[in-house]
PDB file of C-alpha atoms in Angstrom:
ATOM      1  CA  MET C  13     234.481 -31.530 -78.036  1.00 86.00           C
ATOM      2  CA  ARG C  14     236.256 -31.429 -74.202  1.00 86.00           C
ATOM      3  CA  ALA C  15     236.261 -28.152 -74.556  1.00 89.00           C
ATOM      4  CA  ALA C  16     232.378 -28.074 -75.956  1.00 92.00           C
ATOM      5  CA  VAL C  17     230.795 -30.578 -72.682  1.00 93.00           C
ATOM      6  CA  GLY C  18     233.522 -27.677 -70.413  1.00 92.00           C
ATOM      7  CA  ILE C  19     231.321 -25.357 -71.482  1.00 92.00           C
ATOM      8  CA  GLY C  20     228.862 -27.000 -70.611  1.00 94.00           C
ATOM      9  CA  TYR C  21     227.178 -28.888 -73.883  1.00 95.00           C
ATOM     10  CA  ARG C  22     225.737 -32.104 -72.857  1.00 96.00           C
ATOM     11  CA  ASN C  23     224.464 -33.637 -77.374  1.00 96.00           C
ATOM     12  CA  ILE C  24     227.349 -34.972 -78.741  1.00 96.00           C
ATOM     13  CA  ASP C  25     226.742 -35.985 -82.471  1.00 96.00           C
ATOM     14  CA  THR C  26     228.527 -37.615 -84.828  1.00 97.00           C
ATOM     15  CA  ALA C  27     227.977 -40.140 -87.486  1.00 97.00           C
ATOM     16  CA  GLN C  28     229.604 -43.118 -90.016  1.00 97.00           C
ATOM     17  CA  ALA C  29     230.403 -40.778 -92.423  1.00 96.00           C
ATOM     18  CA  TYR C  30     231.976 -38.575 -90.428  1.00 96.00           C
ATOM     19  CA  GLY C  31     234.887 -40.163 -89.594  1.00 96.00           C
ATOM     20  CA  ASN C  32     235.092 -39.343 -86.422  1.00 96.00           C
ATOM     21  CA  GLU C  33     233.809 -41.634 -84.079  1.00 97.00           C
ATOM     22  CA  HIS C  34     236.690 -42.930 -82.056  1.00 97.00           C
ATOM     23  CA  GLY C  35     237.366 -39.005 -81.423  1.00 96.00           C
ATOM     24  CA  VAL C  36     233.801 -38.799 -80.210  1.00 96.00           C
ATOM     25  CA  GLY C  37     234.834 -42.349 -77.400  1.00 97.00           C
ATOM     26  CA  ASP C  38     237.902 -40.921 -76.992  1.00 96.00           C
ATOM     27  CA  GLY C  39     236.726 -37.562 -76.030  1.00 95.00           C
ATOM     28  CA  VAL C  40     234.163 -39.165 -73.971  1.00 96.00           C
ATOM     29  CA  ARG C  41     236.022 -41.063 -72.043  1.00 96.00           C
ATOM     30  CA  SER C  42     238.109 -38.148 -71.193  1.00 95.00           C
ATOM     31  CA  CYS C  43     235.304 -35.229 -70.622  1.00 95.00           C
ATOM     32  CA  GLY C  44     235.662 -35.901 -67.307  1.00 95.00           C
ATOM     33  CA  VAL C  45     231.936 -35.832 -66.892  1.00 96.00           C
ATOM     34  CA  PRO C  46     229.893 -39.171 -66.664  1.00 96.00           C
ATOM     35  CA  ARG C  47     228.451 -40.577 -69.335  1.00 96.00           C
ATOM     36  CA  GLU C  48     225.441 -41.155 -67.878  1.00 96.00           C
ATOM     37  CA  GLU C  49     225.010 -36.881 -68.768  1.00 97.00           C
ATOM     38  CA  LEU C  50     225.863 -37.360 -71.891  1.00 98.00           C
ATOM     39  CA  PHE C  51     224.272 -37.721 -75.026  1.00 98.00           C
ATOM     40  CA  VAL C  52     225.660 -39.041 -77.931  1.00 98.00           C
ATOM     41  CA  SER C  53     224.225 -39.835 -81.536  1.00 98.00           C
ATOM     42  CA  THR C  54     225.756 -40.715 -84.376  1.00 98.00           C
ATOM     43  CA  LYS C  55     224.636 -42.423 -87.809  1.00 98.00           C
ATOM     44  CA  LEU C  56     224.228 -44.787 -89.694  1.00 98.00           C
ATOM     45  CA  ALA C  57     225.593 -43.941 -93.614  1.00 98.00           C
ATOM     46  CA  ALA C  58     223.071 -43.369 -96.626  1.00 98.00           C
ATOM     47  CA  GLU C  59     224.979 -46.035 -98.726  1.00 98.00           C
ATOM     48  CA  ILE C  60     223.337 -48.934 -96.331  1.00 98.00           C
ATOM     49  CA  LYS C  61     220.367 -50.116 -97.055  1.00 98.00           C
ATOM     50  CA  ASP C  62     220.386 -53.322 -96.030  1.00 98.00           C
ATOM     51  CA  TYR C  63     219.377 -55.111 -93.096  1.00 98.00           C
ATOM     52  CA  ASP C  64     222.363 -57.943 -92.766  1.00 98.00           C
ATOM     53  CA  ARG C  65     224.915 -54.475 -93.586  1.00 98.00           C
ATOM     54  CA  ALA C  66     222.831 -52.472 -90.876  1.00 98.00           C
ATOM     55  CA  ILE C  67     222.968 -54.594 -88.446  1.00 98.00           C
ATOM     56  CA  ALA C  68     227.000 -54.808 -89.102  1.00 98.00           C
ATOM     57  CA  ALA C  69     227.845 -50.602 -89.279  1.00 98.00           C
ATOM     58  CA  ILE C  70     225.749 -50.583 -85.703  1.00 98.00           C
ATOM     59  CA  ASP C  71     228.078 -52.861 -84.068  1.00 98.00           C
ATOM     60  CA  GLY C  72     231.236 -51.104 -86.228  1.00 98.00           C
ATOM     61  CA  SER C  73     229.585 -48.353 -84.850  1.00 98.00           C
ATOM     62  CA  LEU C  74     229.698 -49.467 -80.641  1.00 98.00           C
ATOM     63  CA  THR C  75     232.783 -50.782 -81.562  1.00 98.00           C
ATOM     64  CA  ALA C  76     234.870 -47.797 -83.313  1.00 98.00           C
ATOM     65  CA  LEU C  77     233.116 -45.249 -80.544  1.00 98.00           C
ATOM     66  CA  GLY C  78     233.750 -47.192 -77.607  1.00 98.00           C
ATOM     67  CA  LEU C  79     230.754 -47.005 -75.969  1.00 98.00           C
ATOM     68  CA  ASP C  80     227.584 -50.320 -75.112  1.00 97.00           C
ATOM     69  CA  HIS C  81     225.069 -48.126 -76.548  1.00 98.00           C
ATOM     70  CA  VAL C  82     224.404 -44.988 -77.826  1.00 98.00           C
ATOM     71  CA  ASP C  83     221.668 -42.928 -76.692  1.00 98.00           C
ATOM     72  CA  LEU C  84     220.699 -42.308 -80.246  1.00 98.00           C
ATOM     73  CA  MET C  85     221.389 -43.373 -84.411  1.00 98.00           C
ATOM     74  CA  LEU C  86     219.364 -42.310 -87.344  1.00 98.00           C
ATOM     75  CA  ILE C  87     219.499 -42.842 -90.938  1.00 98.00           C
ATOM     76  CA  HIS C  88     221.480 -40.147 -92.211  1.00 98.00           C
ATOM     77  CA  SER C  89     219.594 -40.188 -95.646  1.00 98.00           C
ATOM     78  CA  PRO C  90     216.979 -41.539 -96.978  1.00 98.00           C
ATOM     79  CA  GLN C  91     219.213 -41.559-100.493  1.00 98.00           C
ATOM     80  CA  PRO C  92     222.494 -42.695-100.687  1.00 97.00           C
ATOM     81  CA  TRP C  93     224.242 -39.630-100.754  1.00 95.00           C
ATOM     82  CA  ASP C  94     224.069 -40.130-105.132  1.00 95.00           C
ATOM     83  CA  ASP C  95     221.905 -39.967-105.593  1.00 96.00           C
ATOM     84  CA  PHE C  96     220.516 -37.703-103.069  1.00 95.00           C
ATOM     85  CA  ARG C  97     216.240 -36.915-103.858  1.00 94.00           C
ATOM     86  CA  GLY C  98     216.827 -39.285-106.388  1.00 94.00           C
ATOM     87  CA  GLY C  99     215.919 -42.885-106.905  1.00 93.00           C
ATOM     88  CA  ASP C 100     213.219 -45.140-105.280  1.00 95.00           C
ATOM     89  CA  TYR C 101     215.682 -46.554-102.191  1.00 98.00           C
ATOM     90  CA  ALA C 102     211.967 -47.477-100.026  1.00 98.00           C
ATOM     91  CA  GLN C 103     212.262 -50.829 -99.205  1.00 98.00           C
ATOM     92  CA  GLY C 104     215.815 -50.671 -98.232  1.00 98.00           C
ATOM     93  CA  ASN C 105     215.240 -48.148 -95.730  1.00 98.00           C
ATOM     94  CA  ARG C 106     212.254 -50.570 -94.738  1.00 98.00           C
ATOM     95  CA  GLU C 107     215.032 -52.726 -93.768  1.00 98.00           C
ATOM     96  CA  ALA C 108     217.598 -50.308 -92.603  1.00 98.00           C
ATOM     97  CA  TRP C 109     214.615 -49.460 -89.886  1.00 98.00           C
ATOM     98  CA  ARG C 110     214.082 -52.532 -88.982  1.00 98.00           C
ATOM     99  CA  ALA C 111     218.085 -53.242 -87.733  1.00 98.00           C
ATOM    100  CA  LEU C 112     217.905 -49.594 -85.608  1.00 98.00           C
ATOM    101  CA  GLU C 113     214.498 -51.429 -83.832  1.00 98.00           C
ATOM    102  CA  ASP C 114     215.827 -54.431 -83.003  1.00 98.00           C
ATOM    103  CA  ALA C 115     219.919 -52.917 -81.811  1.00 98.00           C
ATOM    104  CA  HIS C 116     217.147 -50.755 -79.986  1.00 98.00           C
ATOM    105  CA  GLN C 117     215.267 -53.677 -78.694  1.00 98.00           C
ATOM    106  CA  ALA C 118     218.536 -54.584 -77.666  1.00 98.00           C
ATOM    107  CA  GLY C 119     220.204 -52.204 -75.627  1.00 98.00           C
ATOM    108  CA  LYS C 120     222.374 -50.812 -78.175  1.00 98.00           C
ATOM    109  CA  ILE C 121     220.568 -47.855 -79.405  1.00 98.00           C
ATOM    110  CA  ARG C 122     217.939 -46.160 -76.919  1.00 98.00           C
ATOM    111  CA  ALA C 123     215.923 -43.699 -79.241  1.00 98.00           C
ATOM    112  CA  VAL C 124     216.429 -44.726 -82.896  1.00 98.00           C
ATOM    113  CA  GLY C 125     215.423 -41.677 -85.023  1.00 98.00           C
ATOM    114  CA  VAL C 126     216.109 -40.389 -88.601  1.00 98.00           C
ATOM    115  CA  SER C 127     217.608 -37.069 -91.061  1.00 98.00           C
ATOM    116  CA  ASN C 128     216.665 -34.994 -94.429  1.00 98.00           C
ATOM    117  CA  PHE C 129     213.395 -37.644 -94.156  1.00 98.00           C
ATOM    118  CA  GLN C 130     210.576 -35.491 -96.367  1.00 98.00           C
ATOM    119  CA  GLN C 131     206.839 -37.111 -94.969  1.00 98.00           C
ATOM    120  CA  HIS C 132     206.585 -40.016 -97.886  1.00 98.00           C
ATOM    121  CA  ASP C 133     209.648 -40.705 -96.249  1.00 98.00           C
ATOM    122  CA  LEU C 134     208.564 -41.324 -92.999  1.00 98.00           C
ATOM    123  CA  GLU C 135     205.178 -42.598 -94.736  1.00 98.00           C
ATOM    124  CA  ASN C 136     207.200 -45.631 -95.528  1.00 98.00           C
ATOM    125  CA  ILE C 137     209.166 -46.725 -91.963  1.00 98.00           C
ATOM    126  CA  LEU C 138     205.728 -45.789 -90.518  1.00 98.00           C
ATOM    127  CA  GLU C 139     203.842 -48.808 -92.631  1.00 96.00           C
ATOM    128  CA  GLY C 140     204.840 -50.944 -90.565  1.00 94.00           C
ATOM    129  CA  ALA C 141     207.354 -49.833 -88.268  1.00 97.00           C
ATOM    130  CA  ARG C 142     207.675 -51.547 -84.288  1.00 97.00           C
ATOM    131  CA  VAL C 143     209.036 -47.710 -82.875  1.00 98.00           C
ATOM    132  CA  VAL C 144     207.861 -44.883 -84.432  1.00 98.00           C
ATOM    133  CA  PRO C 145     211.579 -42.668 -84.987  1.00 98.00           C
ATOM    134  CA  HIS C 146     212.000 -40.665 -82.010  1.00 98.00           C
ATOM    135  CA  VAL C 147     213.691 -38.221 -83.887  1.00 98.00           C
ATOM    136  CA  ASN C 148     214.149 -36.185 -87.440  1.00 98.00           C
ATOM    137  CA  GLN C 149     217.730 -34.163 -88.412  1.00 98.00           C
ATOM    138  CA  LEU C 150     216.860 -31.341 -90.370  1.00 98.00           C
ATOM    139  CA  LEU C 151     218.341 -28.499 -92.645  1.00 96.00           C
ATOM    140  CA  VAL C 152     216.314 -26.185 -91.336  1.00 97.00           C
ATOM    141  CA  HIS C 153     216.751 -22.357 -90.251  1.00 97.00           C
ATOM    142  CA  ALA C 154     215.869 -18.765 -91.450  1.00 96.00           C
ATOM    143  CA  GLY C 155     215.305 -18.530 -95.243  1.00 93.00           C
ATOM    144  CA  ASN C 156     214.300 -22.750 -94.913  1.00 95.00           C
ATOM    145  CA  THR C 157     211.638 -23.819 -93.243  1.00 96.00           C
ATOM    146  CA  PRO C 158     209.603 -26.204 -94.438  1.00 96.00           C
ATOM    147  CA  SER C 159     206.822 -25.909 -91.984  1.00 96.00           C
ATOM    148  CA  GLY C 160     204.980 -28.355 -93.669  1.00 98.00           C
ATOM    149  CA  LEU C 161     207.080 -30.983 -92.239  1.00 98.00           C
ATOM    150  CA  LEU C 162     207.878 -30.295 -88.586  1.00 98.00           C
ATOM    151  CA  ALA C 163     203.995 -30.118 -88.022  1.00 98.00           C
ATOM    152  CA  TYR C 164     203.523 -33.537 -89.148  1.00 98.00           C
ATOM    153  CA  CYS C 165     206.526 -34.813 -87.349  1.00 98.00           C
ATOM    154  CA  GLU C 166     204.520 -32.662 -84.019  1.00 98.00           C
ATOM    155  CA  SER C 167     202.072 -34.725 -85.063  1.00 98.00           C
ATOM    156  CA  LYS C 168     203.592 -37.622 -85.485  1.00 98.00           C
ATOM    157  CA  GLN C 169     206.248 -36.694 -81.724  1.00 98.00           C
ATOM    158  CA  ILE C 170     208.540 -36.503 -84.024  1.00 98.00           C
ATOM    159  CA  LEU C 171     211.338 -34.317 -82.267  1.00 98.00           C
ATOM    160  CA  VAL C 172     213.027 -32.352 -84.771  1.00 98.00           C
ATOM    161  CA  GLU C 173     216.978 -31.709 -84.349  1.00 98.00           C
ATOM    162  CA  ALA C 174     217.401 -28.998 -86.334  1.00 98.00           C
ATOM    163  CA  TYR C 175     221.478 -29.334 -87.807  1.00 97.00           C
ATOM    164  CA  SER C 176     223.220 -26.685 -89.873  1.00 95.00           C
ATOM    165  CA  PRO C 177     221.115 -23.617 -88.353  1.00 97.00           C
ATOM    166  CA  ILE C 178     223.413 -20.541 -89.407  1.00 96.00           C
ATOM    167  CA  ALA C 179     222.556 -21.954 -92.780  1.00 94.00           C
ATOM    168  CA  HIS C 180     225.760 -23.071 -92.616  1.00 91.00           C
ATOM    169  CA  GLY C 181     227.414 -19.913 -92.024  1.00 92.00           C
ATOM    170  CA  ALA C 182     225.822 -18.063 -95.421  1.00 90.00           C
ATOM    171  CA  ILE C 183     223.253 -15.970 -93.273  1.00 94.00           C
ATOM    172  CA  LEU C 184     226.005 -13.946 -91.948  1.00 94.00           C
ATOM    173  CA  GLU C 185     225.967 -11.358 -94.239  1.00 92.00           C
ATOM    174  CA  ASN C 186     222.109 -10.884 -94.770  1.00 94.00           C
ATOM    175  CA  THR C 187     221.610  -7.020 -93.666  1.00 95.00           C
ATOM    176  CA  ASP C 188     218.106  -7.511 -93.029  1.00 95.00           C
ATOM    177  CA  VAL C 189     219.040 -10.471 -89.949  1.00 97.00           C
ATOM    178  CA  GLN C 190     222.416  -8.239 -89.217  1.00 97.00           C
ATOM    179  CA  ALA C 191     219.408  -4.947 -88.128  1.00 98.00           C
ATOM    180  CA  MET C 192     217.186  -7.914 -86.497  1.00 98.00           C
ATOM    181  CA  ALA C 193     220.094  -9.473 -84.107  1.00 98.00           C
ATOM    182  CA  HIS C 194     220.948  -5.264 -83.532  1.00 98.00           C
ATOM    183  CA  LYS C 195     217.256  -4.684 -82.429  1.00 98.00           C
ATOM    184  CA  TYR C 196     218.190  -7.732 -80.325  1.00 98.00           C
ATOM    185  CA  GLY C 197     221.304  -6.904 -79.134  1.00 98.00           C
ATOM    186  CA  VAL C 198     223.285 -10.220 -79.975  1.00 98.00           C
ATOM    187  CA  SER C 199     225.232 -11.765 -82.651  1.00 98.00           C
ATOM    188  CA  VAL C 200     223.121 -13.328 -86.393  1.00 97.00           C
ATOM    189  CA  PRO C 201     224.233 -17.279 -85.368  1.00 97.00           C
ATOM    190  CA  GLN C 202     222.489 -16.528 -81.712  1.00 98.00           C
ATOM    191  CA  LEU C 203     219.110 -14.906 -83.630  1.00 98.00           C
ATOM    192  CA  CYS C 204     219.767 -18.212 -86.265  1.00 98.00           C
ATOM    193  CA  ILE C 205     219.957 -20.169 -83.060  1.00 98.00           C
ATOM    194  CA  ARG C 206     217.101 -18.466 -80.762  1.00 98.00           C
ATOM    195  CA  TYR C 207     214.238 -18.878 -83.813  1.00 98.00           C
ATOM    196  CA  THR C 208     215.381 -22.412 -84.388  1.00 98.00           C
ATOM    197  CA  LEU C 209     214.547 -22.892 -80.651  1.00 98.00           C
ATOM    198  CA  GLN C 210     211.885 -20.772 -80.275  1.00 98.00           C
ATOM    199  CA  LEU C 211     209.732 -23.191 -84.080  1.00 98.00           C
ATOM    200  CA  GLY C 212     210.274 -25.857 -81.446  1.00 98.00           C
ATOM    201  CA  THR C 213     213.266 -27.552 -82.784  1.00 98.00           C
ATOM    202  CA  VAL C 214     216.490 -28.547 -80.931  1.00 98.00           C
ATOM    203  CA  SER C 215     219.239 -26.615 -82.410  1.00 97.00           C
ATOM    204  CA  LEU C 216     222.714 -28.280 -83.487  1.00 96.00           C
ATOM    205  CA  PRO C 217     225.325 -25.182 -84.481  1.00 95.00           C
ATOM    206  CA  LYS C 218     228.741 -26.198 -85.305  1.00 91.00           C
ATOM    207  CA  THR C 219     231.932 -24.882 -85.040  1.00 92.00           C
ATOM    208  CA  ALA C 220     234.723 -25.357 -83.131  1.00 90.00           C
ATOM    209  CA  ASN C 221     235.267 -22.187 -82.309  1.00 93.00           C
ATOM    210  CA  LEU C 222     235.753 -22.062 -77.949  1.00 93.00           C
ATOM    211  CA  GLU C 223     233.983 -18.318 -77.883  1.00 95.00           C
ATOM    212  CA  HIS C 224     231.922 -19.172 -80.597  1.00 95.00           C
ATOM    213  CA  MET C 225     230.529 -22.282 -78.588  1.00 95.00           C
ATOM    214  CA  ARG C 226     229.831 -20.281 -75.547  1.00 95.00           C
ATOM    215  CA  SER C 227     227.922 -17.182 -77.632  1.00 96.00           C
ATOM    216  CA  ASN C 228     226.210 -19.805 -79.445  1.00 96.00           C
ATOM    217  CA  ALA C 229     224.685 -21.025 -76.271  1.00 95.00           C
ATOM    218  CA  GLU C 230     224.006 -17.685 -75.255  1.00 96.00           C
ATOM    219  CA  VAL C 231     220.724 -17.837 -75.703  1.00 97.00           C
ATOM    220  CA  ALA C 232     218.068 -16.798 -73.424  1.00 97.00           C
ATOM    221  CA  PHE C 233     215.992 -13.180 -75.306  1.00 98.00           C
ATOM    222  CA  GLU C 234     212.380 -13.968 -77.135  1.00 98.00           C
ATOM    223  CA  ILE C 235     212.558 -13.585 -80.779  1.00 98.00           C
ATOM    224  CA  SER C 236     208.407 -11.367 -81.370  1.00 98.00           C
ATOM    225  CA  GLY C 237     206.199 -13.382 -83.328  1.00 98.00           C
ATOM    226  CA  ALA C 238     205.989 -10.549 -85.873  1.00 98.00           C
ATOM    227  CA  ASP C 239     209.633 -10.815 -86.247  1.00 98.00           C
ATOM    228  CA  MET C 240     209.690 -14.939 -86.470  1.00 98.00           C
ATOM    229  CA  ASP C 241     207.351 -14.479 -89.158  1.00 97.00           C
ATOM    230  CA  VAL C 242     209.940 -12.370 -91.060  1.00 97.00           C
ATOM    231  CA  LEU C 243     213.118 -14.184 -90.896  1.00 97.00           C
ATOM    232  CA  ARG C 244     210.709 -17.491 -91.715  1.00 96.00           C
ATOM    233  CA  ASP C 245     209.516 -16.146 -94.982  1.00 94.00           C
ATOM    234  CA  LEU C 246     213.759 -15.541 -95.554  1.00 92.00           C
ATOM    235  CA  ARG C 247     214.150 -16.961 -99.474  1.00 80.00           C
ATOM    236  CA  ASP C 248     216.544 -16.733-101.752  1.00 60.00           C
ATOM    237  CA  VAL C 249     219.671 -17.718 -99.061  1.00 66.00           C
ATOM    238  CA  ASP C 250     222.897 -19.187-101.189  1.00 64.00           C
ATOM    239  CA  TYR C 251     224.712 -21.293-100.058  1.00 61.00           C
ATOM    240  CA  GLY C 252     227.637 -20.731-102.078  1.00 59.00           C
ATOM    241  CA  GLU C 253     230.163 -23.913-101.464  1.00 58.00           C
ATOM    242  CA  HIS C 254     228.277 -25.929 -99.523  1.00 50.00           C
ATOM    243  CA  SER C 255     225.384 -25.550-101.352  1.00 48.00           C
ATOM    244  CA  ALA C 256     225.575 -29.779-102.671  1.00 54.00           C
ATOM    245  CA  PHE C 257     224.464 -32.671 -99.780  1.00 53.00           C
ATOM    246  CA  PRO C 258     225.826 -34.152 -98.027  1.00 63.00           C
ATOM    247  CA  VAL C 259     227.012 -30.846 -96.687  1.00 57.00           C
ATOM    248  CA  TYR C 260     229.490 -32.276 -93.323  1.00 52.00           C
ATOM    249  CA  SER C 261     232.285 -33.124 -97.017  1.00 41.00           C
ATOM    250  CA  GLY C 262     231.547 -29.560 -98.187  1.00 36.00           C
ATOM    251  CA  LYS C 263     231.205 -31.500-101.984  1.00 33.00           C
TER     252      LYS C 263
END
């Protein structure tokens, strides 16, 4: 994290499920950049679907991070990972959302949001929400562009953060994408990150490689409308070992 901040990154994304909140907090304090210049996000564990546990987990994240507030906290998934896209957790999500709203009101969380929420999941939250989700963090990349959901989020003024913009690495071997990247004089990751930015999302590439961190930030070029359509219409991206959620654990 300190290396990323040194390059110029300021958006720090973690989660209870990643098991690294303590280390992220240490990085925030030791990176040499004032806290107010960093945007620190974390996520409520997908399995927590009741108010009391959510409140305790929010406080647990602040303790683990060693911070008095986070800039953004998301519900990590509308379903627990072992039932992803499965059962009905509408009431549990409303309870978890109420906990985030209360923590937001108390100043513990500056912005609140969700992750992996489909339109019906968002509608469930919005029915009784005091605060409209500020963010929906979604899997968005060339070959997986949920245009309808992106449009819905825009209509509700919900910012979309695009995680895995390089398709968990699966798109690196796509010869058509390689050829397009060559045409623009950029790498495949740079092309894919730029694609998500031009969709109007905040792109969240992930790497521990210092050179990749640098190159991932060098995306000051423009993809043509025709090429955006080609990338949007890509199909059959095979994630290989990362085909099942949660992706972060490789399960």
